[in-house]
Short mmCIF file of C-alpha atoms in Angstrom, two decimals:
data_model
loop_
_atom_site.label_atom_id
_atom_site.label_comp_id
_atom_site.label_asym_id
_atom_site.label_seq_id
_atom_site.Cartn_x
_atom_site.Cartn_y
_atom_site.Cartn_z
CA MET A 28 -12.91 29.10 -10.87
CA ILE A 29 -11.69 26.30 -8.62
CA GLY A 30 -10.67 27.64 -5.23
CA LEU A 31 -9.31 26.35 -1.97
CA SER A 32 -12.72 25.39 -0.57
CA HIS A 33 -13.43 23.00 -3.47
CA TYR A 34 -10.34 20.97 -2.63
CA LEU A 35 -11.17 21.09 1.08
CA LEU A 36 -14.69 19.77 0.39
CA VAL A 37 -13.36 16.85 -1.67
CA ALA A 38 -10.84 16.05 1.07
CA ALA A 39 -13.58 16.25 3.74
CA ALA A 40 -15.74 13.80 1.79
CA LEU A 41 -12.80 11.40 1.41
CA PHE A 42 -12.03 11.68 5.14
CA CYS A 43 -15.64 10.84 6.04
CA ILE A 44 -15.57 7.79 3.74
CA GLY A 45 -12.44 6.69 5.64
CA VAL A 46 -14.16 7.26 9.01
CA TYR A 47 -17.15 5.16 7.88
CA SER A 48 -14.84 2.38 6.73
CA VAL A 49 -12.91 2.37 10.01
CA ILE A 50 -16.07 2.24 12.15
CA THR A 51 -18.16 -0.29 10.24
CA LYS A 52 -15.79 -2.82 8.68
CA LYS A 53 -15.37 -6.30 10.09
CA ASN A 54 -12.16 -7.22 8.30
CA ALA A 55 -8.98 -5.70 9.73
CA ILE A 56 -7.51 -5.05 6.28
CA ALA A 57 -10.57 -2.97 5.32
CA VAL A 58 -9.97 -0.90 8.45
CA LEU A 59 -6.38 -0.30 7.28
CA MET A 60 -7.79 0.84 3.91
CA GLY A 61 -10.00 3.36 5.72
CA ILE A 62 -6.96 4.73 7.56
CA GLU A 63 -5.17 5.14 4.23
CA PHE A 64 -8.14 7.13 2.87
CA MET A 65 -8.04 9.44 5.91
CA LEU A 66 -4.29 10.03 5.49
CA ASN A 67 -4.79 10.79 1.78
CA ALA A 68 -7.49 13.34 2.61
CA ILE A 69 -5.11 15.09 5.02
CA ASN A 70 -2.40 15.15 2.33
CA ILE A 71 -4.80 16.76 -0.16
CA ASN A 72 -5.60 19.42 2.46
CA LEU A 73 -1.91 20.15 3.09
CA VAL A 74 -1.03 20.47 -0.60
CA ALA A 75 -4.11 22.61 -1.33
CA PHE A 76 -3.29 25.02 1.52
CA ASN A 77 0.30 25.15 0.27
CA HIS A 78 -0.81 25.99 -3.26
CA PHE A 79 -3.41 28.63 -2.42
CA MET A 80 -2.03 30.29 0.74
CA ALA A 81 1.79 30.18 0.42
CA PRO A 82 2.62 29.51 -3.24
CA SER A 83 6.21 30.68 -2.87
CA GLN A 84 7.08 27.88 -0.42
CA VAL A 85 6.91 24.06 -0.44
CA ILE A 86 6.27 23.41 3.28
CA GLY A 87 2.91 21.70 2.70
CA GLN A 88 4.42 19.29 0.19
CA VAL A 89 7.29 18.47 2.59
CA PHE A 90 4.75 17.69 5.34
CA ALA A 91 2.79 15.50 2.92
CA ILE A 92 5.93 13.51 2.07
CA PHE A 93 6.60 12.98 5.79
CA ILE A 94 3.01 11.72 6.22
CA ILE A 95 3.44 9.32 3.27
CA GLY A 96 6.59 7.90 4.91
CA VAL A 97 4.89 7.44 8.27
CA ALA A 98 1.87 5.84 6.53
CA ALA A 99 4.18 3.33 4.84
CA ALA A 100 5.68 2.38 8.22
CA GLU A 101 2.20 2.13 9.77
CA VAL A 102 0.71 -0.11 7.09
CA SER A 103 3.69 -2.48 7.10
CA LEU A 104 3.50 -2.93 10.87
CA GLY A 105 -0.29 -3.26 10.81
CA LEU A 106 -0.15 -5.98 8.17
CA ALA A 107 2.57 -7.82 10.10
CA ILE A 108 0.34 -7.84 13.19
CA ILE A 109 -2.69 -9.01 11.15
CA LEU A 110 -0.66 -11.79 9.49
CA SER A 111 0.75 -13.03 12.78
CA LEU A 112 -2.73 -13.00 14.40
CA TYR A 113 -4.12 -14.95 11.44
CA ARG A 114 -1.32 -17.52 11.60
CA GLN A 115 -1.50 -18.12 15.35
CA ARG A 116 -5.24 -17.86 16.01
CA HIS A 117 -6.99 -17.75 12.58
CA LEU A 118 -8.48 -14.33 13.28
CA VAL A 119 -9.36 -11.74 10.61
CA ALA A 120 -12.39 -9.98 12.11
CA ILE A 121 -11.42 -7.26 14.55
CA ASP A 122 -14.34 -7.86 16.92
CA GLU A 123 -12.92 -11.33 17.61
CA MET A 124 -9.47 -9.99 18.50
CA ASP A 125 -9.96 -9.83 22.27
CA ILE A 126 -6.87 -11.65 23.52
CA LEU A 127 -5.79 -8.67 25.62
CA LYS A 128 -9.18 -8.47 27.33
CA TRP A 129 -9.47 -10.46 30.59
CA MET B 24 -8.48 22.91 -15.34
CA ILE B 25 -12.06 23.06 -14.04
CA ILE B 26 -13.15 19.99 -16.04
CA LEU B 27 -10.07 18.07 -14.88
CA PHE B 28 -10.73 18.97 -11.25
CA TYR B 29 -14.31 17.71 -11.40
CA LEU B 30 -13.22 14.61 -13.34
CA PHE B 31 -10.52 13.64 -10.82
CA SER B 32 -12.78 14.42 -7.84
CA ALA B 33 -15.62 12.34 -9.27
CA ILE B 34 -13.28 9.40 -9.96
CA LEU B 35 -11.76 9.71 -6.48
CA LEU B 36 -15.05 9.81 -4.58
CA ALA B 37 -16.75 7.17 -6.75
CA PHE B 38 -13.85 4.73 -6.32
CA ALA B 39 -13.60 5.42 -2.60
CA LEU B 40 -17.34 4.80 -2.18
CA GLY B 41 -16.99 1.61 -4.22
CA THR B 42 -14.18 0.49 -1.94
CA VAL B 43 -16.41 0.92 1.09
CA ILE B 44 -19.57 -0.57 -0.46
CA SER B 45 -18.09 -3.62 -2.21
CA THR B 46 -18.31 -6.87 -0.25
CA ASN B 47 -15.39 -8.46 -2.11
CA LEU B 48 -12.12 -7.43 -0.49
CA ILE B 49 -10.08 -7.92 -3.69
CA HIS B 50 -12.43 -5.56 -5.57
CA SER B 51 -12.07 -3.10 -2.68
CA ALA B 52 -8.28 -3.19 -2.94
CA LEU B 53 -8.31 -2.64 -6.72
CA LEU B 54 -10.83 0.24 -6.47
CA MET B 55 -8.64 1.78 -3.76
CA MET B 56 -5.70 1.66 -6.20
CA GLY B 57 -7.77 3.64 -8.73
CA SER B 58 -8.69 6.26 -6.15
CA PHE B 59 -4.99 6.72 -5.30
CA PHE B 60 -4.33 7.46 -9.00
CA ALA B 61 -7.07 10.13 -8.85
CA VAL B 62 -5.38 11.68 -5.78
CA ALA B 63 -2.15 11.86 -7.81
CA GLY B 64 -4.11 13.69 -10.52
CA LEU B 65 -5.34 16.23 -7.96
CA TYR B 66 -1.70 16.77 -6.87
CA LEU B 67 -0.77 17.45 -10.51
CA LEU B 68 -3.56 20.08 -10.71
CA LEU B 69 -2.10 21.70 -7.57
CA GLN B 70 1.33 21.88 -9.29
CA ALA B 71 2.87 19.34 -6.90
CA ASP B 72 4.40 17.13 -9.61
CA TYR B 73 7.04 15.50 -7.41
CA LEU B 74 4.41 14.60 -4.82
CA ALA B 75 2.21 13.08 -7.54
CA MET B 76 5.06 10.77 -8.55
CA VAL B 77 5.73 9.85 -4.90
CA GLN B 78 2.01 9.14 -4.47
CA ILE B 79 1.96 6.72 -7.41
CA LEU B 80 5.23 5.05 -6.37
CA VAL B 81 4.48 4.63 -2.68
CA TYR B 82 0.69 4.30 -2.50
CA VAL B 83 -0.15 2.49 -5.74
CA GLY B 84 3.13 0.62 -6.06
CA ALA B 85 3.80 -0.34 -2.46
CA ILE B 86 0.92 0.13 -0.03
CA ALA B 87 -1.90 -1.10 -2.29
CA ILE B 88 0.13 -4.14 -3.39
CA LEU B 89 0.96 -4.85 0.26
CA LEU B 90 -2.75 -4.72 1.14
CA VAL B 91 -3.57 -7.11 -1.74
CA PHE B 92 -0.93 -9.51 -0.39
CA GLY B 93 -2.50 -9.18 3.05
CA VAL B 94 -5.94 -10.00 1.61
CA MET B 95 -4.62 -13.10 -0.14
CA LEU B 96 -2.61 -14.38 2.83
CA THR B 97 -5.44 -14.05 5.39
CA ARG B 98 -8.36 -15.61 3.53
CA LYS B 99 -11.07 -17.13 5.65
CA GLY B 100 -14.27 -18.38 4.05
CA SER B 101 -15.66 -17.14 0.73
CA ILE B 102 -13.89 -14.20 -0.93
CA GLU B 103 -17.27 -12.82 -2.14
CA GLU B 104 -18.26 -12.10 1.45
CA SER B 105 -14.91 -11.06 2.85
CA ASN B 106 -15.70 -7.36 3.40
CA LEU B 107 -18.91 -7.34 5.41
CA PRO B 108 -19.98 -4.52 7.74
CA ASN B 109 -20.26 -5.19 11.47
CA ARG B 110 -23.23 -4.30 13.69
CA TYR B 111 -22.30 -0.60 13.96
CA LYS B 112 -23.47 0.22 10.42
CA THR B 113 -26.05 2.89 11.31
CA ILE B 114 -23.79 4.45 13.95
CA GLY B 115 -20.97 4.67 11.41
CA LEU B 116 -23.26 6.18 8.76
CA VAL B 117 -24.58 8.81 11.19
CA THR B 118 -21.07 9.66 12.39
CA ALA B 119 -19.63 9.99 8.88
CA LEU B 120 -22.54 12.06 7.52
CA GLY B 121 -22.62 14.28 10.62
CA LEU B 122 -18.88 14.87 10.43
CA PHE B 123 -19.14 15.69 6.73
CA GLY B 124 -21.99 18.13 7.35
CA LEU B 125 -20.01 19.86 10.09
CA LEU B 126 -16.85 20.08 7.96
CA ALA B 127 -18.73 21.24 4.84
CA ARG B 128 -20.57 23.96 6.78
CA SER B 129 -17.37 25.29 8.35
CA ILE B 130 -15.50 25.17 5.02
CA THR B 131 -18.20 26.99 3.04
CA TYR B 132 -18.73 29.66 5.72
CA THR B 133 -15.05 30.48 6.19
CA ARG B 134 -13.56 33.35 4.22
CA PHE B 135 -10.03 32.26 3.36
CA PRO B 136 -7.59 35.09 2.63
CA SER B 137 -6.31 34.87 -0.92
CA PRO B 138 -2.76 36.16 -1.23
CA PRO B 139 -1.57 37.23 -4.68
CA LEU B 140 -0.60 34.22 -6.75
CA GLU B 141 3.18 34.26 -7.03
CA SER B 142 5.10 32.07 -9.39
CA PRO B 143 5.85 28.81 -7.56
CA PRO B 144 9.48 27.85 -7.01
CA GLN B 145 11.27 25.05 -8.81
CA ASN B 146 9.54 22.15 -7.11
CA ILE B 147 12.19 19.46 -6.79
CA ILE B 148 15.02 21.86 -5.97
CA ALA B 149 12.98 23.62 -3.29
CA ILE B 150 11.84 20.31 -1.75
CA ALA B 151 15.41 19.00 -1.68
CA GLN B 152 16.62 22.18 0.02
CA ALA B 153 13.82 22.00 2.58
CA PHE B 154 14.60 18.34 3.33
CA LEU B 155 18.38 18.60 3.55
CA LEU B 156 18.78 22.04 5.14
CA GLN B 157 15.70 23.11 7.08
CA TYR B 158 14.18 19.78 8.18
CA ILE B 159 17.31 17.61 8.27
CA VAL B 160 16.64 16.27 11.79
CA ALA B 161 13.07 15.26 10.95
CA PHE B 162 14.33 13.67 7.71
CA GLU B 163 16.86 11.52 9.59
CA ALA B 164 14.21 10.63 12.18
CA LEU B 165 11.91 9.46 9.39
CA GLY B 166 14.68 7.22 8.07
CA ILE B 167 15.24 5.71 11.51
CA LEU B 168 11.46 5.23 11.90
CA LEU B 169 11.27 3.32 8.62
CA LEU B 170 14.25 1.14 9.63
CA ILE B 171 12.63 0.33 12.99
CA ALA B 172 9.31 -0.41 11.24
CA ILE B 173 11.04 -2.89 8.89
CA LEU B 174 12.79 -4.63 11.80
CA GLY B 175 9.56 -4.74 13.83
CA ALA B 176 7.57 -6.14 10.89
CA ILE B 177 10.17 -8.91 10.42
CA LEU B 178 10.16 -9.67 14.15
CA ILE B 179 6.35 -9.82 14.40
CA GLY B 180 5.79 -11.61 11.12
CA LYS B 181 8.34 -14.40 11.34
CA GLU B 182 7.37 -17.96 12.16
CA PRO B 183 7.26 -18.63 15.93
CA LYS B 184 9.53 -21.45 17.10
#
């Protein structure tokens, strides 16, 4: 029987893969991919709690849709920043992006 | 149900690990697309059919394609070595494994209350009512946020004079 904790374990594993990607990747786009994995893990958690704890309501799904909308806004802005940095200074690696540091 | 859960979970975690391990950023983006499909399958198992469709439309159709465009527009050097790890590889591995151990221990040791399984409501109708009656202010705020994000992306991304 598949219960709530199975889904939570899968989501925890996905979140940790996202954390690893965010910490260790050199390319800024790979870091954005890690953030997407973390957001997906949180969405799986919300929907699983909705399904197993309050099956007569849809609040978890509504929250997940809000998170998907905010993630879309975040990834579009992040890519715009990466593109403009690449065009003006030819930077892709995040450890070289130190313009704000004096 | 049980076989499908393990199948989707295995696909999801294998593709996510492949995304992280692969050193070719295009391969990473395509593997990430596959893992988003597996997440949609998990939503279907949880009886969230509308959310599964939104997941495929927004994540696979928009966000993954946008990331592929980003990869192609910011190429620098060989594409085979475009997704290398930086010098924090061991620190990242220790952090991720430690976090997973902590989360797994607390998940397996917690006794979650299991309320009686009621019949779920009509999904799309209930979601529409929640959006347009209960959470109408947050819904409008999300629309304004997306509009501002589009304007900001155009402003940042356009050619400087």
